[in-house]
mmCIF file of C-alpha atoms and ligand atoms in Angstrom:
data_model
loop_
_atom_site.group_PDB
_atom_site.id
_atom_site.type_symbol
_atom_site.label_atom_id
_atom_site.label_comp_id
_atom_site.label_asym_id
_atom_site.label_seq_id
_atom_site.Cartn_x
_atom_site.Cartn_y
_atom_site.Cartn_z
ATOM 1 C CA MET A 955 -4.518 61.045 37.819
ATOM 2 C CA ILE A 956 -2.847 57.769 38.200
ATOM 3 C CA ARG A 957 0.936 58.382 38.504
ATOM 4 C CA SER A 958 3.453 55.812 38.449
ATOM 5 C CA VAL A 959 5.991 55.964 41.382
ATOM 6 C CA SER A 960 8.816 58.428 40.720
ATOM 7 C CA HIS A 961 11.947 56.173 39.969
ATOM 8 C CA VAL A 962 9.484 54.427 37.084
ATOM 9 C CA ALA A 963 8.053 57.814 35.842
ATOM 10 C CA THR A 964 11.840 59.224 35.418
ATOM 11 C CA MET A 965 12.998 55.834 33.625
ATOM 12 C CA SER A 966 13.165 55.264 29.909
ATOM 13 C CA PRO A 967 11.914 51.902 28.625
ATOM 14 C CA TYR A 968 14.662 49.512 28.049
ATOM 15 C CA ALA A 969 16.059 49.947 24.361
ATOM 16 C CA LEU A 970 14.986 47.009 22.467
ATOM 17 C CA ALA A 971 16.350 46.339 18.639
ATOM 18 C CA GLN A 972 14.358 48.514 16.147
ATOM 19 C CA LEU A 973 13.392 45.784 13.478
ATOM 20 C CA ASN A 974 11.166 47.398 10.327
ATOM 21 C CA ALA A 975 12.277 46.472 7.059
ATOM 22 C CA PRO A 976 11.390 49.020 4.251
ATOM 23 C CA GLU A 977 8.606 48.128 1.959
ATOM 24 C CA GLY A 978 9.637 45.193 -0.475
ATOM 25 C CA LYS A 979 12.776 44.272 1.554
ATOM 26 C CA LEU A 980 13.293 41.115 3.248
ATOM 27 C CA LEU A 981 14.161 41.749 6.743
ATOM 28 C CA ILE A 982 17.573 40.201 8.161
ATOM 29 C CA SER A 983 18.246 40.706 11.831
ATOM 30 C CA LEU A 984 21.796 40.390 13.040
ATOM 31 C CA ALA A 985 20.974 42.451 16.131
ATOM 32 C CA GLN A 986 20.094 40.436 18.935
ATOM 33 C CA ASN A 987 22.790 38.017 19.483
ATOM 34 C CA GLU A 988 20.538 35.037 18.486
ATOM 35 C CA SER A 989 22.089 31.478 17.598
ATOM 36 C CA LEU A 990 22.675 31.244 13.962
ATOM 37 C CA ARG A 991 20.694 28.097 14.018
ATOM 38 C CA PRO A 992 17.545 26.365 15.616
ATOM 39 C CA PRO A 993 18.047 24.375 19.142
ATOM 40 C CA SER A 994 18.746 20.686 18.994
ATOM 41 C CA PRO A 995 16.109 18.305 17.635
ATOM 42 C CA TYR A 996 15.701 16.974 20.995
ATOM 43 C CA ALA A 997 14.718 20.170 22.620
ATOM 44 C CA ILE A 998 12.185 20.946 19.872
ATOM 45 C CA LYS A 999 10.760 17.545 20.501
ATOM 46 C CA ALA A 1000 10.594 17.909 24.320
ATOM 47 C CA ALA A 1001 8.944 21.094 24.152
ATOM 48 C CA ALA A 1002 6.231 20.027 21.809
ATOM 49 C CA LYS A 1003 5.515 16.839 23.997
ATOM 50 C CA ALA A 1004 5.376 19.391 27.077
ATOM 51 C CA LEU A 1005 2.588 21.044 25.697
ATOM 52 C CA GLU A 1006 0.420 17.917 26.311
ATOM 53 C CA GLU A 1007 0.554 18.606 29.955
ATOM 54 C CA ALA A 1008 0.254 22.731 29.479
ATOM 55 C CA HIS A 1009 -3.012 22.527 31.651
ATOM 56 C CA LEU A 1010 -0.685 22.119 34.634
ATOM 57 C CA TYR A 1011 1.628 24.516 36.186
ATOM 58 C CA PRO A 1012 5.439 24.028 35.645
ATOM 59 C CA ASP A 1013 7.649 22.965 38.246
ATOM 60 C CA PRO A 1014 8.601 25.777 40.557
ATOM 61 C CA GLU A 1015 11.869 24.270 41.553
ATOM 62 C CA TRP A 1016 13.272 23.378 38.195
ATOM 63 C CA LYS A 1017 14.237 19.997 39.452
ATOM 64 C CA LYS A 1018 15.067 18.163 36.293
ATOM 65 C CA LEU A 1019 16.655 21.099 34.699
ATOM 66 C CA ARG A 1020 18.830 21.543 38.056
ATOM 67 C CA ALA A 1021 19.806 18.025 38.248
ATOM 68 C CA ILE A 1022 21.599 17.797 34.527
ATOM 69 C CA LEU A 1023 22.813 21.615 35.069
ATOM 70 C CA SER A 1024 24.614 20.213 38.353
ATOM 71 C CA ASP A 1025 25.873 17.007 36.747
ATOM 72 C CA ILE A 1026 27.278 18.980 33.633
ATOM 73 C CA HIS A 1027 28.967 21.767 35.367
ATOM 74 C CA LYS A 1028 29.973 20.114 38.920
ATOM 75 C CA VAL A 1029 27.963 22.547 40.919
ATOM 76 C CA PRO A 1030 25.551 21.508 43.758
ATOM 77 C CA GLU A 1031 22.021 21.143 42.555
ATOM 78 C CA GLU A 1032 20.692 23.512 45.671
ATOM 79 C CA SER A 1033 23.059 26.291 44.590
ATOM 80 C CA ILE A 1034 21.366 26.348 41.131
ATOM 81 C CA LEU A 1035 18.477 28.934 40.479
ATOM 82 C CA CYS A 1036 16.697 29.465 36.789
ATOM 83 C CA GLY A 1037 15.169 32.326 35.631
ATOM 84 C CA SER A 1038 12.875 33.498 32.873
ATOM 85 C CA GLY A 1039 15.970 34.476 30.738
ATOM 86 C CA SER A 1040 19.112 35.525 32.687
ATOM 87 C CA MET A 1041 17.746 38.954 32.588
ATOM 88 C CA GLN A 1042 15.181 38.285 35.412
ATOM 89 C CA LEU A 1043 18.023 36.900 37.331
ATOM 90 C CA ILE A 1044 20.146 40.177 36.981
ATOM 91 C CA ARG A 1045 16.572 42.007 37.782
ATOM 92 C CA VAL A 1046 16.159 40.000 41.322
ATOM 93 C CA LEU A 1047 19.643 40.480 42.095
ATOM 94 C CA ALA A 1048 19.482 44.018 41.856
ATOM 95 C CA GLN A 1049 16.237 44.272 43.370
ATOM 96 C CA ALA A 1050 17.294 42.062 46.541
ATOM 97 C CA TYR A 1051 20.635 43.669 47.141
ATOM 98 C CA SER A 1052 20.524 47.277 46.118
ATOM 99 C CA ASP A 1053 18.289 50.224 46.749
ATOM 100 C CA GLU A 1054 17.723 54.016 47.091
ATOM 101 C CA GLN A 1055 20.152 54.215 49.722
ATOM 102 C CA ASN A 1056 23.190 52.581 47.647
ATOM 103 C CA ALA A 1057 25.047 51.974 44.302
ATOM 104 C CA VAL A 1058 25.523 49.332 41.451
ATOM 105 C CA LEU A 1059 28.557 49.312 39.563
ATOM 106 C CA ALA A 1060 29.406 48.041 36.211
ATOM 107 C CA PRO A 1061 32.399 48.746 33.458
ATOM 108 C CA ALA A 1062 31.600 51.544 31.285
ATOM 109 C CA HIS A 1063 30.635 49.613 27.870
ATOM 110 C CA ALA A 1064 28.683 46.897 30.101
ATOM 111 C CA TYR A 1065 25.574 45.232 28.999
ATOM 112 C CA PRO A 1066 22.658 47.995 29.344
ATOM 113 C CA PHE A 1067 20.225 45.964 31.200
ATOM 114 C CA PHE A 1068 22.543 46.137 34.322
ATOM 115 C CA GLN A 1069 21.647 49.908 34.422
ATOM 116 C CA THR A 1070 18.184 49.255 33.716
ATOM 117 C CA ALA A 1071 18.125 46.559 36.674
ATOM 118 C CA ALA A 1072 19.585 49.159 38.950
ATOM 119 C CA GLN A 1073 17.249 51.627 37.951
ATOM 120 C CA MET A 1074 14.286 49.192 38.687
ATOM 121 C CA ALA A 1075 15.973 48.750 42.113
ATOM 122 C CA ARG A 1076 15.870 52.801 42.616
ATOM 123 C CA ALA A 1077 19.935 52.229 43.038
ATOM 124 C CA ARG A 1078 22.430 54.730 41.781
ATOM 125 C CA PHE A 1079 24.367 53.197 38.798
ATOM 126 C CA ASP A 1080 28.119 54.007 38.699
ATOM 127 C CA ILE A 1081 30.520 53.090 35.793
ATOM 128 C CA ALA A 1082 34.024 52.457 35.947
ATOM 129 C CA ALA A 1083 36.246 53.444 32.688
ATOM 130 C CA GLU A 1084 37.245 50.728 30.467
ATOM 131 C CA GLU A 1085 40.666 50.564 28.439
ATOM 132 C CA ASN A 1086 40.159 50.250 24.658
ATOM 133 C CA GLY A 1087 36.873 47.753 25.182
ATOM 134 C CA GLN A 1088 38.658 46.068 27.622
ATOM 135 C CA VAL A 1089 37.369 45.812 31.401
ATOM 136 C CA SER A 1090 39.964 47.386 33.723
ATOM 137 C CA ILE A 1091 39.962 45.683 37.194
ATOM 138 C CA ASP A 1092 42.015 48.853 38.652
ATOM 139 C CA ALA A 1093 39.333 51.198 37.243
ATOM 140 C CA LEU A 1094 36.570 49.007 38.820
ATOM 141 C CA ALA A 1095 38.438 48.796 42.342
ATOM 142 C CA ARG A 1096 38.875 52.651 42.157
ATOM 143 C CA ALA A 1097 35.313 53.229 41.538
ATOM 144 C CA ILE A 1098 33.875 51.396 44.539
ATOM 145 C CA ARG A 1099 32.440 53.625 47.009
ATOM 146 C CA PRO A 1100 31.512 52.965 50.653
ATOM 147 C CA ASP A 1101 27.866 52.445 49.435
ATOM 148 C CA THR A 1102 28.513 50.283 46.535
ATOM 149 C CA ARG A 1103 26.589 46.832 46.872
ATOM 150 C CA ILE A 1104 26.801 45.061 43.778
ATOM 151 C CA VAL A 1105 29.547 44.847 40.724
ATOM 152 C CA PHE A 1106 28.100 43.342 37.464
ATOM 153 C CA VAL A 1107 30.568 42.174 34.880
ATOM 154 C CA ALA A 1108 29.728 40.291 31.884
ATOM 155 C CA ASN A 1109 32.514 37.831 30.849
ATOM 156 C CA PRO A 1110 32.800 37.663 27.724
ATOM 157 C CA GLY A 1111 31.739 41.253 27.397
ATOM 158 C CA ASN A 1112 28.474 42.656 25.439
ATOM 159 C CA PRO A 1113 28.788 44.662 23.346
ATOM 160 C CA THR A 1114 32.591 44.500 23.214
ATOM 161 C CA GLY A 1115 32.983 40.822 22.889
ATOM 162 C CA THR A 1116 36.138 41.058 25.077
ATOM 163 C CA ARG A 1117 36.923 38.742 27.916
ATOM 164 C CA ILE A 1118 38.625 39.142 31.489
ATOM 165 C CA PRO A 1119 40.904 36.269 32.362
ATOM 166 C CA ARG A 1120 39.941 34.139 35.382
ATOM 167 C CA ALA A 1121 43.272 35.599 37.407
ATOM 168 C CA GLU A 1122 41.773 38.987 36.822
ATOM 169 C CA LEU A 1123 38.559 38.246 37.800
ATOM 170 C CA VAL A 1124 39.857 36.385 41.012
ATOM 171 C CA ARG A 1125 41.902 39.846 41.578
ATOM 172 C CA LEU A 1126 38.618 41.777 41.241
ATOM 173 C CA ARG A 1127 36.989 39.700 44.112
ATOM 174 C CA GLU A 1128 39.953 39.873 46.341
ATOM 175 C CA CYS A 1129 39.946 43.583 46.116
ATOM 176 C CA LEU A 1130 36.226 44.077 46.727
ATOM 177 C CA PRO A 1131 34.929 44.563 50.234
ATOM 178 C CA GLN A 1132 33.265 41.468 51.358
ATOM 179 C CA ASP A 1133 29.667 42.998 51.590
ATOM 180 C CA VAL A 1134 29.969 43.935 47.726
ATOM 181 C CA LEU A 1135 28.119 41.210 45.816
ATOM 182 C CA LEU A 1136 30.131 40.250 42.543
ATOM 183 C CA VAL A 1137 27.734 39.165 39.838
ATOM 184 C CA ILE A 1138 29.609 37.507 36.844
ATOM 185 C CA ASP A 1139 27.389 37.251 33.816
ATOM 186 C CA GLU A 1140 28.653 34.409 31.420
ATOM 187 C CA ALA A 1141 25.898 34.712 28.910
ATOM 188 C CA TYR A 1142 28.347 33.842 26.209
ATOM 189 C CA GLY A 1143 30.536 31.689 28.570
ATOM 190 C CA GLU A 1144 30.016 28.601 26.119
ATOM 191 C CA PHE A 1145 31.852 30.323 23.392
ATOM 192 C CA ALA A 1146 34.966 30.789 25.554
ATOM 193 C CA ASP A 1147 34.709 27.259 27.494
ATOM 194 C CA HIS A 1148 37.548 25.850 25.768
ATOM 195 C CA LEU A 1149 39.779 28.347 27.696
ATOM 196 C CA SER A 1150 38.988 26.090 30.743
ATOM 197 C CA GLU A 1151 38.563 29.201 33.175
ATOM 198 C CA SER A 1152 35.532 28.055 34.773
ATOM 199 C CA MET A 1153 34.468 30.626 37.412
ATOM 200 C CA PHE A 1154 31.735 28.443 39.456
ATOM 201 C CA ASP A 1155 34.285 27.787 42.335
ATOM 202 C CA LEU A 1156 34.205 31.501 43.455
ATOM 203 C CA VAL A 1157 30.606 30.964 44.483
ATOM 204 C CA GLN A 1158 31.449 29.070 47.515
ATOM 205 C CA ARG A 1159 33.158 32.026 48.883
ATOM 206 C CA GLY A 1160 29.596 33.390 49.482
ATOM 207 C CA ASP A 1161 29.932 36.854 48.069
ATOM 208 C CA THR A 1162 29.764 35.904 44.181
ATOM 209 C CA VAL A 1163 27.185 34.787 41.470
ATOM 210 C CA VAL A 1164 27.835 33.341 38.244
ATOM 211 C CA LEU A 1165 24.913 33.437 35.326
ATOM 212 C CA ARG A 1166 24.259 31.648 32.382
ATOM 213 C CA THR A 1167 21.659 31.452 29.723
ATOM 214 C CA PHE A 1168 20.344 29.018 27.172
ATOM 215 C CA SER A 1169 19.542 32.160 24.879
ATOM 216 C CA LYS A 1170 23.037 31.998 22.873
ATOM 217 C CA ALA A 1171 24.842 28.675 22.563
ATOM 218 C CA TYR A 1172 21.734 26.527 23.135
ATOM 219 C CA GLY A 1173 19.628 28.308 20.557
ATOM 220 C CA LEU A 1174 16.715 28.770 23.095
ATOM 221 C CA ALA A 1175 16.116 32.457 23.163
ATOM 222 C CA GLY A 1176 12.599 32.333 22.539
ATOM 223 C CA MET A 1177 12.189 29.967 25.132
ATOM 224 C CA ARG A 1178 13.415 32.441 28.047
ATOM 225 C CA VAL A 1179 15.430 30.159 30.315
ATOM 226 C CA GLY A 1180 18.548 31.513 32.278
ATOM 227 C CA TRP A 1181 20.285 29.814 35.292
ATOM 228 C CA GLY A 1182 23.080 30.728 37.796
ATOM 229 C CA VAL A 1183 25.102 29.392 40.712
ATOM 230 C CA PHE A 1184 24.136 31.158 43.902
ATOM 231 C CA PRO A 1185 25.533 31.077 47.439
ATOM 232 C CA CYS A 1186 22.680 29.430 49.280
ATOM 233 C CA LYS A 1187 21.882 32.380 51.509
ATOM 234 C CA ILE A 1188 21.898 34.559 48.340
ATOM 235 C CA ALA A 1189 19.574 32.288 46.656
ATOM 236 C CA ALA A 1190 17.091 32.051 49.465
ATOM 237 C CA GLU A 1191 17.026 36.023 49.388
ATOM 238 C CA VAL A 1192 16.550 36.256 45.642
ATOM 239 C CA ARG A 1193 13.826 33.763 45.715
ATOM 240 C CA LYS A 1194 11.742 35.950 47.814
ATOM 241 C CA VAL A 1195 11.487 38.438 44.894
ATOM 242 C CA MET A 1196 11.289 35.771 42.195
ATOM 243 C CA THR A 1197 7.730 35.152 40.777
ATOM 244 C CA PRO A 1198 7.151 31.306 41.157
ATOM 245 C CA ASN A 1199 6.472 29.030 38.364
ATOM 246 C CA ASN A 1200 8.645 31.437 36.498
ATOM 247 C CA ILE A 1201 9.948 29.091 33.683
ATOM 248 C CA SER A 1202 7.247 27.510 31.329
ATOM 249 C CA LEU A 1203 6.636 23.899 31.025
ATOM 250 C CA ALA A 1204 8.012 23.942 27.486
ATOM 251 C CA GLY A 1205 10.996 26.171 28.390
ATOM 252 C CA GLN A 1206 11.963 24.012 31.216
ATOM 253 C CA ALA A 1207 11.415 20.668 28.802
ATOM 254 C CA ALA A 1208 13.290 22.338 25.924
ATOM 255 C CA ALA A 1209 16.393 23.312 28.340
ATOM 256 C CA THR A 1210 16.753 20.048 29.701
ATOM 257 C CA ALA A 1211 16.582 18.135 26.677
ATOM 258 C CA ALA A 1212 19.055 20.781 25.084
ATOM 259 C CA LEU A 1213 21.499 19.748 28.193
ATOM 260 C CA THR A 1214 21.510 16.176 27.145
ATOM 261 C CA ASP A 1215 22.650 17.020 23.597
ATOM 262 C CA GLN A 1216 26.053 18.662 24.325
ATOM 263 C CA THR A 1217 27.569 17.754 21.006
ATOM 264 C CA TYR A 1218 25.006 19.879 19.020
ATOM 265 C CA MET A 1219 25.521 22.821 21.379
ATOM 266 C CA ARG A 1220 29.368 22.321 20.918
ATOM 267 C CA GLN A 1221 28.807 22.221 17.201
ATOM 268 C CA THR A 1222 26.851 25.318 17.335
ATOM 269 C CA CYS A 1223 29.688 27.042 18.901
ATOM 270 C CA ASP A 1224 32.363 25.744 16.464
ATOM 271 C CA LEU A 1225 30.213 26.857 13.390
ATOM 272 C CA THR A 1226 29.765 30.311 15.097
ATOM 273 C CA VAL A 1227 33.514 30.709 15.910
ATOM 274 C CA ALA A 1228 34.288 29.616 12.226
ATOM 275 C CA SER A 1229 31.660 32.147 10.755
ATOM 276 C CA ARG A 1230 32.568 34.861 13.146
ATOM 277 C CA ASP A 1231 36.169 34.478 12.376
ATOM 278 C CA GLY A 1232 35.752 34.459 8.554
ATOM 279 C CA PHE A 1233 33.137 37.437 8.675
ATOM 280 C CA ARG A 1234 35.926 39.467 10.686
ATOM 281 C CA ASP A 1235 38.856 38.711 8.247
ATOM 282 C CA ARG A 1236 36.628 39.874 5.402
ATOM 283 C CA LEU A 1237 35.531 43.152 7.159
ATOM 284 C CA LEU A 1238 39.298 43.644 8.403
ATOM 285 C CA GLU A 1239 40.413 43.176 4.621
ATOM 286 C CA ALA A 1240 37.790 45.764 3.730
ATOM 287 C CA GLY A 1241 39.410 48.264 6.007
ATOM 288 C CA PHE A 1242 37.018 48.089 9.203
ATOM 289 C CA ASP A 1243 38.185 48.172 12.774
ATOM 290 C CA VAL A 1244 36.724 44.949 14.222
ATOM 291 C CA PRO A 1245 38.282 43.757 17.511
ATOM 292 C CA GLU A 1246 38.647 40.309 18.393
ATOM 293 C CA SER A 1247 35.631 38.526 19.867
ATOM 294 C CA TYR A 1248 34.932 35.544 22.217
ATOM 295 C CA THR A 1249 31.383 35.595 21.545
ATOM 296 C CA ASN A 1250 28.776 35.147 18.884
ATOM 297 C CA PHE A 1251 28.936 38.588 17.878
ATOM 298 C CA VAL A 1252 31.387 41.315 16.615
ATOM 299 C CA LEU A 1253 31.673 44.980 17.320
ATOM 300 C CA ILE A 1254 32.279 47.034 14.229
ATOM 301 C CA ARG A 1255 34.126 50.270 15.150
ATOM 302 C CA MET A 1256 33.638 53.151 12.883
ATOM 303 C CA PRO A 1257 35.738 56.512 12.898
ATOM 304 C CA ASN A 1258 32.803 58.428 14.864
ATOM 305 C CA ALA A 1259 29.378 58.278 15.850
ATOM 306 C CA GLU A 1260 28.136 60.117 12.562
ATOM 307 C CA ALA A 1261 29.927 57.395 10.441
ATOM 308 C CA ALA A 1262 28.160 54.697 12.402
ATOM 309 C CA ARG A 1263 24.779 56.309 11.989
ATOM 310 C CA ARG A 1264 25.319 56.723 8.082
ATOM 311 C CA VAL A 1265 26.563 52.895 7.795
ATOM 312 C CA ASP A 1266 23.504 51.742 10.081
ATOM 313 C CA GLN A 1267 21.116 53.750 7.953
ATOM 314 C CA ALA A 1268 22.574 52.340 4.711
ATOM 315 C CA LEU A 1269 22.034 48.891 6.026
ATOM 316 C CA ARG A 1270 18.478 49.459 7.083
ATOM 317 C CA ASP A 1271 17.553 50.848 3.835
ATOM 318 C CA ASN A 1272 18.545 47.194 2.424
ATOM 319 C CA GLY A 1273 16.561 45.396 5.166
ATOM 320 C CA LEU A 1274 19.739 44.619 7.303
ATOM 321 C CA PHE A 1275 19.823 45.431 10.956
ATOM 322 C CA LEU A 1276 22.968 45.544 13.044
ATOM 323 C CA ARG A 1277 22.788 46.961 16.555
ATOM 324 C CA PRO A 1278 23.622 50.591 17.230
ATOM 325 C CA GLN A 1279 25.874 50.850 20.430
ATOM 326 C CA GLY A 1280 25.085 54.283 21.899
ATOM 327 C CA GLY A 1281 23.120 52.543 24.810
ATOM 328 C CA ALA A 1282 26.448 51.186 25.920
ATOM 329 C CA GLY A 1283 28.599 54.269 25.580
ATOM 330 C CA LEU A 1284 29.926 53.217 22.292
ATOM 331 C CA GLY A 1285 28.023 55.760 19.669
ATOM 332 C CA ASN A 1286 30.723 54.952 17.055
ATOM 333 C CA CYS A 1287 30.063 51.099 17.052
ATOM 334 C CA LEU A 1288 27.571 48.803 15.247
ATOM 335 C CA ARG A 1289 27.374 45.214 16.731
ATOM 336 C CA ALA A 1290 26.735 42.188 14.359
ATOM 337 C CA THR A 1291 25.343 39.041 15.380
ATOM 338 C CA ILE A 1292 26.932 35.805 13.835
ATOM 339 C CA GLY A 1293 23.986 34.689 11.734
ATOM 340 C CA ASN A 1294 23.617 31.993 9.071
ATOM 341 C CA THR A 1295 25.872 32.002 6.063
ATOM 342 C CA ASN A 1296 23.694 33.956 3.566
ATOM 343 C CA ASP A 1297 22.732 36.843 6.025
ATOM 344 C CA LEU A 1298 26.391 37.267 7.182
ATOM 345 C CA ASP A 1299 27.405 37.157 3.324
ATOM 346 C CA THR A 1300 24.766 39.782 2.618
ATOM 347 C CA ALA A 1301 26.076 41.867 5.598
ATOM 348 C CA ALA A 1302 29.564 41.592 4.650
ATOM 349 C CA ARG A 1303 28.855 42.630 0.904
ATOM 350 C CA LEU A 1304 26.700 45.644 2.035
ATOM 351 C CA LEU A 1305 29.434 46.920 4.369
ATOM 352 C CA GLU A 1306 32.160 46.419 1.807
ATOM 353 C CA ARG A 1307 30.047 48.192 -0.630
ATOM 354 C CA TRP A 1308 29.397 51.154 1.790
ATOM 355 C CA ILE A 1309 33.204 51.449 2.509
ATOM 356 C CA ARG A 1310 34.308 51.280 -1.022
ATOM 357 C CA LYS A 1311 31.780 54.143 -1.651
ATOM 358 C CA GLU A 1312 33.040 56.150 1.463
ATOM 359 C CA LYS A 1313 36.661 55.938 0.743
ATOM 360 C CA PRO A 1314 38.181 58.944 -1.261
HETATM 361 C C1 PLP B 2426 25.610 39.740 28.687
HETATM 362 C C2 PLP B 2426 24.120 39.343 28.480
HETATM 363 N N1 PLP B 2426 23.582 38.987 29.685
HETATM 364 C C3 PLP B 2426 22.294 38.527 29.833
HETATM 365 C C4 PLP B 2426 21.722 38.594 28.480
HETATM 366 C C5 PLP B 2426 19.861 38.158 28.672
HETATM 367 O O1 PLP B 2426 20.137 37.019 28.091
HETATM 368 P P1 PLP B 2426 18.520 36.125 28.253
HETATM 369 O O2 PLP B 2426 18.032 35.826 27.152
HETATM 370 O O3 PLP B 2426 19.106 34.715 29.099
HETATM 371 O O4 PLP B 2426 17.467 36.950 29.497
HETATM 372 C C6 PLP B 2426 22.198 38.932 27.111
HETATM 373 C C7 PLP B 2426 21.560 38.883 26.254
HETATM 374 O O5 PLP B 2426 21.853 39.383 25.058
HETATM 375 C C8 PLP B 2426 23.688 39.483 27.479
HETATM 376 O O6 PLP B 2426 24.174 39.737 26.337
#
């Protein structure tokens, strides 16, 4: 009998969105925090052109991509690492810096892949309580144990959509022991860039990593390109466990070209924010509890898990898929990605209809 190793055998597969529309219904997915529009036309053209050289391996050093990232974000080129999605960077950080002798810590309602990455590394996964969907720096500090090796926080957070101010993150870093790696995952960072609270400078300390992705504001989720700013020593360790040639030729070309079109990316963020705020106002008006969001999605809080299950089923019956949040410890919540205007309007109409029927 062929057996997987024990930590794999006991692991559950990462919970992906379940997207199966009923017979005869058009599928509308607002379940994966994808962009509301395709990527910049420059990115599409560059990816198509890259296929002409697809018989060659891609650049294992991502030189063009790093050069332009360095220029835009004013971070040293050699401190940048690129991953096939920021998920890969999360995974290799956990693999390189934690194991069965120690622990990874994250807020209670954090991005569930932090836990999966810890499990893959065999590390214990600890959580710190949040306050009303807001990360608590004090609770994180209290949850640090002598064997804690990594603290993961997403800012803004998924699925909460809330944000940790820069001063609080600096306070967190200062109260963490020096041998604890802080990973700040800014997958939705572009949607909060207007607040001018960049965290990249913290990387110089040598104990902090900041991650970003092309999957959200740049609309390149299908290309699987993430990146991060790493202290050089940490970058060198992480590269040992990363698969070489990890980002396809087309992925690197698309991401590089997307960066040259900052106007398009900013416009995507503006469109998203305007739609998000309109959608949220509509749901608030209808009587839903929808916290303020700094991302390309909103969280819809239902009175209890049973109500969330019923509304989710009612939407699914109509071909509309939001994302239930039991996996992030929020069984009473559904998360809705800010999709295109038609899909959002359908979602708002179905939710309004549901709440009208439910109200006594
Ligand atoms: C907080 C957070 N981090 C990382 C990711 C993964 O992004 P990528 O597509 O770059 O792997 C996501 C995707 O939803 C996310 O929400």
